[in-house]
Coordinates of N, CA and C and ligand atoms in Angstrom, one line a residue:
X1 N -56.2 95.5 -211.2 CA -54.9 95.0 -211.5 C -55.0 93.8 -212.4
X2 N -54.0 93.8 -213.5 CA -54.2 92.2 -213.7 C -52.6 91.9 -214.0
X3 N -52.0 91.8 -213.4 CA -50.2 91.3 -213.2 C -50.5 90.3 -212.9
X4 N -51.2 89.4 -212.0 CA -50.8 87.7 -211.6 C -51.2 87.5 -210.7
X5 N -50.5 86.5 -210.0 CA -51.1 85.8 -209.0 C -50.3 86.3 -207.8
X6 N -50.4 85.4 -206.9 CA -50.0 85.1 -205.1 C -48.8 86.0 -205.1
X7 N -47.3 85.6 -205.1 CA -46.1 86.4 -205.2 C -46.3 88.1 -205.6
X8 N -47.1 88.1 -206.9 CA -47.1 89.5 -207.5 C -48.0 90.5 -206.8
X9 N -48.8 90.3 -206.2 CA -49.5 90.8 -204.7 C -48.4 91.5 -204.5
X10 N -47.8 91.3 -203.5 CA -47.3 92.1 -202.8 C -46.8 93.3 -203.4
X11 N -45.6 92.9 -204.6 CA -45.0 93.9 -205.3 C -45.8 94.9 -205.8
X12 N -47.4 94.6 -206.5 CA -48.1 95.3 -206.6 C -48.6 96.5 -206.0
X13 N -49.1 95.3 -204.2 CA -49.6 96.6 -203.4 C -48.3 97.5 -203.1
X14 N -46.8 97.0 -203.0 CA -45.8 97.9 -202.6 C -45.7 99.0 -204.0
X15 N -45.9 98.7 -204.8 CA -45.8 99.9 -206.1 C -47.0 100.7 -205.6
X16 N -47.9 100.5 -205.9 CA -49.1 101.1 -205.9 C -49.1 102.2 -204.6
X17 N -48.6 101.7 -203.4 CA -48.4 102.5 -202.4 C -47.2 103.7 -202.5
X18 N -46.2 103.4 -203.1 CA -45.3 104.5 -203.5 C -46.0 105.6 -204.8
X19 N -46.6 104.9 -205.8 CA -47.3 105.9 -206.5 C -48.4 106.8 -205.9
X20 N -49.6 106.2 -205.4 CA -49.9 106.9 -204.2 C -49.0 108.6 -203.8
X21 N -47.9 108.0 -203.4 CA -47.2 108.5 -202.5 C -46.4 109.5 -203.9
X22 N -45.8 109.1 -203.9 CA -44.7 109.9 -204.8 C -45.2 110.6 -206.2
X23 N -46.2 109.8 -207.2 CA -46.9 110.4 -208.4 C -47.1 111.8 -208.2
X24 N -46.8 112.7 -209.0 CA -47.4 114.0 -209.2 C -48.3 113.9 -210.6
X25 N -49.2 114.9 -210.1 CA -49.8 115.6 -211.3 C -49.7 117.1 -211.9
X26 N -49.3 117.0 -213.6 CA -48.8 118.4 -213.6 C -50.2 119.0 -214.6
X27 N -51.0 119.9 -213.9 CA -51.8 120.3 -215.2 C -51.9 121.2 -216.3
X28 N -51.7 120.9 -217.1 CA -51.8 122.0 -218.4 C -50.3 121.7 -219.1
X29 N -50.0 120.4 -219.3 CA -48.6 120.4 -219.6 C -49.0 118.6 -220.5
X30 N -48.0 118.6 -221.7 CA -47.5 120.1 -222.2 C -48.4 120.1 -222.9
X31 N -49.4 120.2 -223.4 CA -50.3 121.0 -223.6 C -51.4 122.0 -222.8
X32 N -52.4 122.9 -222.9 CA -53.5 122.7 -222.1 C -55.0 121.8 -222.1
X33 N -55.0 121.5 -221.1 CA -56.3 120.3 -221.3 C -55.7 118.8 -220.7
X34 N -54.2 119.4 -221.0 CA -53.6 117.7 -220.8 C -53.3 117.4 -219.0
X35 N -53.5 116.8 -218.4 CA -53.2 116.1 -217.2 C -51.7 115.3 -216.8
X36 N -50.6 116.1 -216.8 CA -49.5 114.9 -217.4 C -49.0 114.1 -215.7
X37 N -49.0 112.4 -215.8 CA -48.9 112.1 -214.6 C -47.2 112.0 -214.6
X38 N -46.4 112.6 -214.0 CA -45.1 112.4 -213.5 C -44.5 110.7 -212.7
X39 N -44.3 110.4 -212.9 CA -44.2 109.4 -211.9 C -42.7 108.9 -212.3
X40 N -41.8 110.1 -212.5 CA -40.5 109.7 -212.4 C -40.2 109.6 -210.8
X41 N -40.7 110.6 -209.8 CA -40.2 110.3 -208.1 C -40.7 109.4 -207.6
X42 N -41.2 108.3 -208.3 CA -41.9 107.1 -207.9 C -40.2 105.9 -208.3
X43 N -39.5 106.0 -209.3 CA -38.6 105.3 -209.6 C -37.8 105.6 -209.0
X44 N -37.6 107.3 -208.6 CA -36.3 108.0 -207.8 C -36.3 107.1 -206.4
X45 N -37.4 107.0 -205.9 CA -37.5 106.0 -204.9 C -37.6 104.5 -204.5
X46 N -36.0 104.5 -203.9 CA -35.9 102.8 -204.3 C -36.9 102.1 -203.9
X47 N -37.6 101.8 -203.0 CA -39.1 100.9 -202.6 C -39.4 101.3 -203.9
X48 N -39.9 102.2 -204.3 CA -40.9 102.5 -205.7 C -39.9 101.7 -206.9
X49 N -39.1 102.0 -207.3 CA -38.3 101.3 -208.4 C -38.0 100.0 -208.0
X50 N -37.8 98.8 -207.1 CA -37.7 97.6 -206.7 C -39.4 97.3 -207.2
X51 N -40.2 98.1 -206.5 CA -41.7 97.8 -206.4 C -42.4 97.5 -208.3
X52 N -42.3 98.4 -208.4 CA -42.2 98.3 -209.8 C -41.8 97.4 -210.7
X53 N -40.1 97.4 -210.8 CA -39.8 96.3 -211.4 C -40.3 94.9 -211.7
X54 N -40.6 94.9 -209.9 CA -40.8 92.9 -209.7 C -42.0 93.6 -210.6
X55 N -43.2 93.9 -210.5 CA -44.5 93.8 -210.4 C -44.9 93.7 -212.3
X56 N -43.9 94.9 -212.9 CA -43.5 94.6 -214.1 C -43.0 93.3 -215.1
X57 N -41.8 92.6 -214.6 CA -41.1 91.4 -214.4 C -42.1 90.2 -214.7
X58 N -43.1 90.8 -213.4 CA -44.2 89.5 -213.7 C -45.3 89.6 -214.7
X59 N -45.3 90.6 -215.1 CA -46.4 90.5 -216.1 C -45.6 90.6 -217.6
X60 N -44.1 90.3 -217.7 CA -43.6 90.5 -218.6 C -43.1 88.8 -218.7
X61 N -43.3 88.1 -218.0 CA -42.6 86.8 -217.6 C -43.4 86.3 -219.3
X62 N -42.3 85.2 -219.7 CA -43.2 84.9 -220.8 C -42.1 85.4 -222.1
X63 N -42.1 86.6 -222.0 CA -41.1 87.2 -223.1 C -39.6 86.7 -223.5
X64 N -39.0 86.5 -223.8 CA -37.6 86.5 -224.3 C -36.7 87.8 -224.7
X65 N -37.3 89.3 -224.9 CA -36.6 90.5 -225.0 C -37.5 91.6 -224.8
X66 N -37.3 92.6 -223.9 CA -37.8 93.5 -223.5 C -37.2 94.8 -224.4
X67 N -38.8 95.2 -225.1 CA -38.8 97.1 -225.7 C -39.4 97.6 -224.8
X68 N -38.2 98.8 -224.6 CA -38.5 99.9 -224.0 C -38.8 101.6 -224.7
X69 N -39.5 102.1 -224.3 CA -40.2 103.2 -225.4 C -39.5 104.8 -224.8
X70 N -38.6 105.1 -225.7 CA -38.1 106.3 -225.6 C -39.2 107.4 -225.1
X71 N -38.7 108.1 -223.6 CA -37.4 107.8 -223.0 C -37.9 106.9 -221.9
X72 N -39.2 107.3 -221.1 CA -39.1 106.7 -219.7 C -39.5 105.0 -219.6
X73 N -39.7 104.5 -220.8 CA -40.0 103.3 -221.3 C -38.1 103.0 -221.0
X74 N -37.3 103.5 -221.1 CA -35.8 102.9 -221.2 C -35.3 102.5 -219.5
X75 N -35.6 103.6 -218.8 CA -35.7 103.2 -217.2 C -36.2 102.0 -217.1
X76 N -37.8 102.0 -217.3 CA -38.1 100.7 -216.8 C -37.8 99.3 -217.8
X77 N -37.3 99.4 -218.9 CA -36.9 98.4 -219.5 C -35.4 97.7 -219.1
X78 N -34.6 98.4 -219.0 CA -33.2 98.1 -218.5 C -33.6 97.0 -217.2
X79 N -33.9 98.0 -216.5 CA -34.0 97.1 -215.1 C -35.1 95.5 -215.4
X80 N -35.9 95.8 -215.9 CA -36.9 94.6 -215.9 C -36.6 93.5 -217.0
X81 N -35.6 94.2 -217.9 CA -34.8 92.6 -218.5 C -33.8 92.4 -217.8
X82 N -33.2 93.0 -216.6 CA -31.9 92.7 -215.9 C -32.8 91.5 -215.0
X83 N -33.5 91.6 -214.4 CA -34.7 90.9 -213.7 C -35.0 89.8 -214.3
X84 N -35.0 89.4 -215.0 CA -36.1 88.5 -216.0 C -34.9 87.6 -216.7
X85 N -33.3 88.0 -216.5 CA -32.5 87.6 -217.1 C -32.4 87.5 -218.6
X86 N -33.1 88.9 -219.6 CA -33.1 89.3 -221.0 C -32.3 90.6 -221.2
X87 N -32.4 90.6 -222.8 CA -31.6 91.6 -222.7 C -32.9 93.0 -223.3
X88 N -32.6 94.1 -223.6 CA -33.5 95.5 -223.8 C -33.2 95.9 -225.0
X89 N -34.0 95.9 -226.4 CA -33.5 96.7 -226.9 C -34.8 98.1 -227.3
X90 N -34.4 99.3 -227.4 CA -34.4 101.0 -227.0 C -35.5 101.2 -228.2
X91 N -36.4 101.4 -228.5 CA -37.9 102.1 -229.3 C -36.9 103.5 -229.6
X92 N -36.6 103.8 -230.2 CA -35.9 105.8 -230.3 C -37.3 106.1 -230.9
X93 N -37.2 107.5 -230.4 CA -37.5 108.8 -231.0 C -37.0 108.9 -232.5
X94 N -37.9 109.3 -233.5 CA -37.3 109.6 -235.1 C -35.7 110.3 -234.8
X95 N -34.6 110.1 -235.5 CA -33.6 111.0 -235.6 C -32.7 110.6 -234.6
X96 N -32.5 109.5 -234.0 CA -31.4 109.4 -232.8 C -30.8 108.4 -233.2
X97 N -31.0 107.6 -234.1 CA -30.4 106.2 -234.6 C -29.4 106.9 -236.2
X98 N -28.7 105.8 -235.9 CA -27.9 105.9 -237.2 C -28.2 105.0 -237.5
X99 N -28.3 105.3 -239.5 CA -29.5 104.1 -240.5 C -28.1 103.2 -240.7
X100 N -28.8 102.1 -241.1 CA -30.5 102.3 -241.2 C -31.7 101.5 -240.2
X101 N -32.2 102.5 -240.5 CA -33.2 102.2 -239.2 C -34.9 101.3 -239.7
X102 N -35.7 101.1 -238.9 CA -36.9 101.0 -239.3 C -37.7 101.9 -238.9
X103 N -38.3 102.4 -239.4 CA -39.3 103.6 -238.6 C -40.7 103.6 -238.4
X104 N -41.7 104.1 -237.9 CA -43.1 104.5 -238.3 C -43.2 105.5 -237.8
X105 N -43.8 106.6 -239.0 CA -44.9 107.7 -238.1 C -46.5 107.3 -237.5
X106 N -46.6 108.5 -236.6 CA -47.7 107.6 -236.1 C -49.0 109.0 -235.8
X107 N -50.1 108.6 -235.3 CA -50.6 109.7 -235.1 C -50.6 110.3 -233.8
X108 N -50.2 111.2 -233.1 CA -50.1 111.4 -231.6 C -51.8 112.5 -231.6
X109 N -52.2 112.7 -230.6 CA -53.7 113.5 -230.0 C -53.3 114.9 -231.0
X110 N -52.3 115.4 -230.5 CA -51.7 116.5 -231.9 C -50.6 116.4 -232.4
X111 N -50.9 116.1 -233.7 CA -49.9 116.3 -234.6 C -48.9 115.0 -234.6
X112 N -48.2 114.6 -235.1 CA -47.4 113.5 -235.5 C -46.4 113.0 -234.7
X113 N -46.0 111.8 -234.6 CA -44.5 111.4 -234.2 C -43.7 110.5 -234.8
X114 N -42.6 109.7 -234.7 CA -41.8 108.8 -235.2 C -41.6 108.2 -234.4
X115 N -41.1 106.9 -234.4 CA -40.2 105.6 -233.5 C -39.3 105.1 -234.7
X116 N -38.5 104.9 -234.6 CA -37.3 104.1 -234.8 C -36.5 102.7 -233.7
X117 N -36.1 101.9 -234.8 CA -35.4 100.6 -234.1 C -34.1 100.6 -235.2
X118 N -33.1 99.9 -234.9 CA -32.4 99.1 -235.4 C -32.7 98.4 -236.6
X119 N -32.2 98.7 -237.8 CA -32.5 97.3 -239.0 C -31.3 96.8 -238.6
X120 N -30.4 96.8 -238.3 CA -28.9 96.1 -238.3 C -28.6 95.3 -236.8
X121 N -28.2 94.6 -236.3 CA -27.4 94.2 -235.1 C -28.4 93.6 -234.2
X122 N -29.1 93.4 -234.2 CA -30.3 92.8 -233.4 C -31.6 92.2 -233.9
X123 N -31.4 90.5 -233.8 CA -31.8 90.1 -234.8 C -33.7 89.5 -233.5
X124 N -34.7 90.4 -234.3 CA -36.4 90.3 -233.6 C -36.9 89.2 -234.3
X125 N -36.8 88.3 -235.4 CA -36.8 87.9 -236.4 C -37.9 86.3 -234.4
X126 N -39.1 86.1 -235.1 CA -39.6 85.5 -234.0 C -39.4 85.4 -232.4
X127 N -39.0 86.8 -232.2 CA -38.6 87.3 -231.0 C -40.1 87.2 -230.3
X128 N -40.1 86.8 -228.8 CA -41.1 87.0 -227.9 C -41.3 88.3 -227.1
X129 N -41.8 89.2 -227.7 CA -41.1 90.6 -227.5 C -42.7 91.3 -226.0
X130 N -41.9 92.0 -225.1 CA -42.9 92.8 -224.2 C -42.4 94.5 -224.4
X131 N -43.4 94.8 -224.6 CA -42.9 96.8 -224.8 C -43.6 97.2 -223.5
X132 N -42.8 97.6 -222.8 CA -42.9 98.9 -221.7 C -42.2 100.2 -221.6
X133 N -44.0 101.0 -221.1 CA -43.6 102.7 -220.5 C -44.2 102.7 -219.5
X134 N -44.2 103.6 -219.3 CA -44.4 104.6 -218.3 C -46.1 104.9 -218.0
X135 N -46.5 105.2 -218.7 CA -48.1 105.4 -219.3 C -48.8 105.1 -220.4
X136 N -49.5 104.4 -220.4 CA -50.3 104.4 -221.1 C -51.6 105.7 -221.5
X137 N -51.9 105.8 -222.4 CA -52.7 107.6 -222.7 C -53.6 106.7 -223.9
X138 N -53.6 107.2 -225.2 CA -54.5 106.9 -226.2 C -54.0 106.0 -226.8
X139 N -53.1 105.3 -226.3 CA -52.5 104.0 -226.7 C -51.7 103.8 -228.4
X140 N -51.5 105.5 -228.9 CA -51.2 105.4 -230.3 C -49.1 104.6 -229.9
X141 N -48.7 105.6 -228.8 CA -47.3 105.2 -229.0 C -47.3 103.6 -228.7
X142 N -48.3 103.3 -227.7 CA -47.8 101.8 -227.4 C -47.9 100.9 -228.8
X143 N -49.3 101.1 -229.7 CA -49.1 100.4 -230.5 C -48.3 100.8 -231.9
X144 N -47.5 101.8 -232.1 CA -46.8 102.1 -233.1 C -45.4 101.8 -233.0
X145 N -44.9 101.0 -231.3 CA -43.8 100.2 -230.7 C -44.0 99.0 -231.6
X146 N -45.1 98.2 -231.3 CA -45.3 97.0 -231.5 C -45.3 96.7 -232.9
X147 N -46.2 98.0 -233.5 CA -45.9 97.7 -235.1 C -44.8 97.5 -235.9
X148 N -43.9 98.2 -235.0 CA -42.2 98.3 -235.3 C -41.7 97.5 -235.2
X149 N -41.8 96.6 -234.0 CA -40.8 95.5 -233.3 C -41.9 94.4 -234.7
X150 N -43.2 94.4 -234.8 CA -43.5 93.6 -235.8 C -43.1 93.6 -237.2
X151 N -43.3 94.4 -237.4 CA -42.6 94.6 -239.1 C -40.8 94.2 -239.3
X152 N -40.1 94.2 -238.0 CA -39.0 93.4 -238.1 C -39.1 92.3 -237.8
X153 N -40.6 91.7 -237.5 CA -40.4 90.0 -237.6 C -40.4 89.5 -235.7
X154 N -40.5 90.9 -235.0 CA -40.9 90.1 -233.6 C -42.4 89.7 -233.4
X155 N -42.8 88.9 -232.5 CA -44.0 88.7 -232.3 C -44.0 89.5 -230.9
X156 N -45.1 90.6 -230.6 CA -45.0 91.3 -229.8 C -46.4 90.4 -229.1
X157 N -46.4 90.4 -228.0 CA -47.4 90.1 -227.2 C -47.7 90.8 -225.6
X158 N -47.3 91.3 -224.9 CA -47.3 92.3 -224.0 C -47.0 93.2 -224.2
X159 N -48.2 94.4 -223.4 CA -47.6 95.6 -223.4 C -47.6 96.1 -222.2
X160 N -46.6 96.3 -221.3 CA -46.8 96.7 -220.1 C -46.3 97.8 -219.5
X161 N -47.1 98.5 -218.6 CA -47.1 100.1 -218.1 C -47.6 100.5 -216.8
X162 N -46.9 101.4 -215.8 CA -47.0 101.4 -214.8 C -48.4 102.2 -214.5
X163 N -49.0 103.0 -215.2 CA -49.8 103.6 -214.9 C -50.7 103.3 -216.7
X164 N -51.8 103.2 -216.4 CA -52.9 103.5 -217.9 C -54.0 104.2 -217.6
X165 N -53.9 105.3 -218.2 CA -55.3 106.0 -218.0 C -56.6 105.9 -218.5
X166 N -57.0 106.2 -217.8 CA -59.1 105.9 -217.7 C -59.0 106.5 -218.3
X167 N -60.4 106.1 -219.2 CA -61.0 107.1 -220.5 C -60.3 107.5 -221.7
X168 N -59.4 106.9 -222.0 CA -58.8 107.6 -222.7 C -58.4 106.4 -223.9
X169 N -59.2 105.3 -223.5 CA -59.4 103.9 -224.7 C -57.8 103.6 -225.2
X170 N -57.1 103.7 -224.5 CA -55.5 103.2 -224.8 C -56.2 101.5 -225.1
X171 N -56.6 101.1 -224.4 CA -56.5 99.2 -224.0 C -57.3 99.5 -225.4
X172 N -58.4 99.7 -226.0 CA -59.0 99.5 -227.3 C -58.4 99.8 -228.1
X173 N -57.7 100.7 -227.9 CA -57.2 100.9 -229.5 C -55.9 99.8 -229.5
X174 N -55.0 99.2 -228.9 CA -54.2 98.5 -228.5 C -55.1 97.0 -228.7
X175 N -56.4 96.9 -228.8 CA -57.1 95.4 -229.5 C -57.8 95.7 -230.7
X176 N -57.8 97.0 -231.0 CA -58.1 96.7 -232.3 C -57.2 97.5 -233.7
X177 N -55.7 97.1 -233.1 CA -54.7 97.5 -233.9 C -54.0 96.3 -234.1
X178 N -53.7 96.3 -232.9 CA -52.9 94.4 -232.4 C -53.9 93.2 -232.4
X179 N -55.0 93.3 -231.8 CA -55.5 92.2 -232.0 C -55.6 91.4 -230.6
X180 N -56.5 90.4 -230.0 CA -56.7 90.4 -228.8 C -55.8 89.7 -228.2
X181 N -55.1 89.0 -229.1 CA -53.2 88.3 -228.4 C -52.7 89.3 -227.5
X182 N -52.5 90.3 -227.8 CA -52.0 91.2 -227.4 C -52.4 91.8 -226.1
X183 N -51.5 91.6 -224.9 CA -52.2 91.5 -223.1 C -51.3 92.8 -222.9
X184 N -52.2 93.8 -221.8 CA -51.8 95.1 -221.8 C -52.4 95.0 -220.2
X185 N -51.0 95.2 -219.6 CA -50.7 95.0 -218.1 C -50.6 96.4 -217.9
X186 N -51.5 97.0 -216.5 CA -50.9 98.1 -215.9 C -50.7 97.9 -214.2
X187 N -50.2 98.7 -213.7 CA -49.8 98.4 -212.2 C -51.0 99.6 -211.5
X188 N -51.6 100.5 -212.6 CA -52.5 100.9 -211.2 C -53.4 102.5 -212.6
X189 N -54.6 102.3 -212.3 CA -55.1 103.1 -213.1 C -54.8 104.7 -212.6
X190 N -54.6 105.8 -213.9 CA -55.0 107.1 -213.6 C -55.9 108.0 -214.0
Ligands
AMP201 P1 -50.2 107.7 -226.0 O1 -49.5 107.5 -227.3 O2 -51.3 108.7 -226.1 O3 -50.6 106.4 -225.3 O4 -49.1 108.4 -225.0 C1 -48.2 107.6 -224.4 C2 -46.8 108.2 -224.3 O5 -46.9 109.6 -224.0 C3 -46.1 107.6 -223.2 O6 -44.7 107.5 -223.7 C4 -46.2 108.6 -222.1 O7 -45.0 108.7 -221.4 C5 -46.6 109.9 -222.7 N1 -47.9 110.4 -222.1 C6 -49.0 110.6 -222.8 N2 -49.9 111.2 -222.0 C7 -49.4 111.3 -220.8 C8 -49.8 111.9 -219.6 N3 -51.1 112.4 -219.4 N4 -49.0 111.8 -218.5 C9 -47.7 111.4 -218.7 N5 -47.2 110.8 -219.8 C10 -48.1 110.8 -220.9

């Protein structure tokens, strides 16, 4: 773990215990070869979503505006700027925003993706920005959040996620895209 100190204990071991408990694994989805970890009935459950949050919260402490990474990045973003007393603004999927937008394609394990933000109405312009999902994997979506919220002028410095998977060099590629400022909190390896 690396969330924090004394207080964040607990929240931790209470998350970690509901994931434990609630996490599924689905195999061969959606691709084959892929391992996909579910851990929406971890949120469905309030201990697990309270647990979470705080434990989130704290490793987000520090920020001034929380990105959340379409979709399950928006779950835990909402709640963990309501917490933190900030406000969220939404990473989309290419195509969901009305322009103009900012975008990047990016490389996903196969084949391509998009993110989109806002150019209009929300001003990132030396924002203290933390991006959270759900999982961390090969770390391309985390860092093509950050690129985004950067190229509008936020300074992104956390990236935080309830689950990061082993082996799979998310945290590396996340320091040597962003650079070692850049602190990547998880609540419990998969
Ligand atoms: P990546 O860009 O490879 O780090 O993938 C991260 C994004 O894809 C996150 O938004 C995750 O929700 C999702 N994702 C990738 N791999 C998995 C997995 N094995 N299980 C669950 N979600 C995954």
């Amino acid at each position: 773990m690396n969330v924090g100190d004394r207080d964040d204990s607990d929240a931790l071991d209470r998350a970690r215990a509901v994931i434990e408990r609630r996490a599924r694994l689905i195999a061969d989805f959606p691709e084959p070869g892929i391992a996909f970890k579910d851990l929406t009935p971890v949120l469905a459950d309030p201990d697990g979503l309270d647990a979470v949050v705080d434990a989130l919260a704290s490793a987000c402490s520090g920020a001034d505006l929380i990105a959340g990474v379409d979709a399950r990045g928006f779950l835990l973003g909402g709640a963990v700027a309501r917490q933190l007393g900030l406000g969220v603004v939404a990473v989309r999927k290419g195509g969901k925003l009305p322009p103009p937008v900012i975008g990047l394609d990016y490389q996903l394990e196969y084949g391509t993706a998009r993110l989109e933000i806002p150019e209009d109405g929300i001003d990132l312009a030396d924002r203290r920005v933390a991006v959270l999902d759900d999982v961390l994997a090969t770390g391309g979506t985390a860092v093509a959040a950050a690129q985004l919220l950067q190229r509008a002028g936020a300074r992104v410095d956390t990236i935080a996620v309830v689950m990061e998977l082993d082996g799979l060099s998310g945290r590396e590629l996340v320091a040597a895209e962003l650079g070692p400022a850049v602190r990547v909190h998880n609540l419990c390896l998969g």
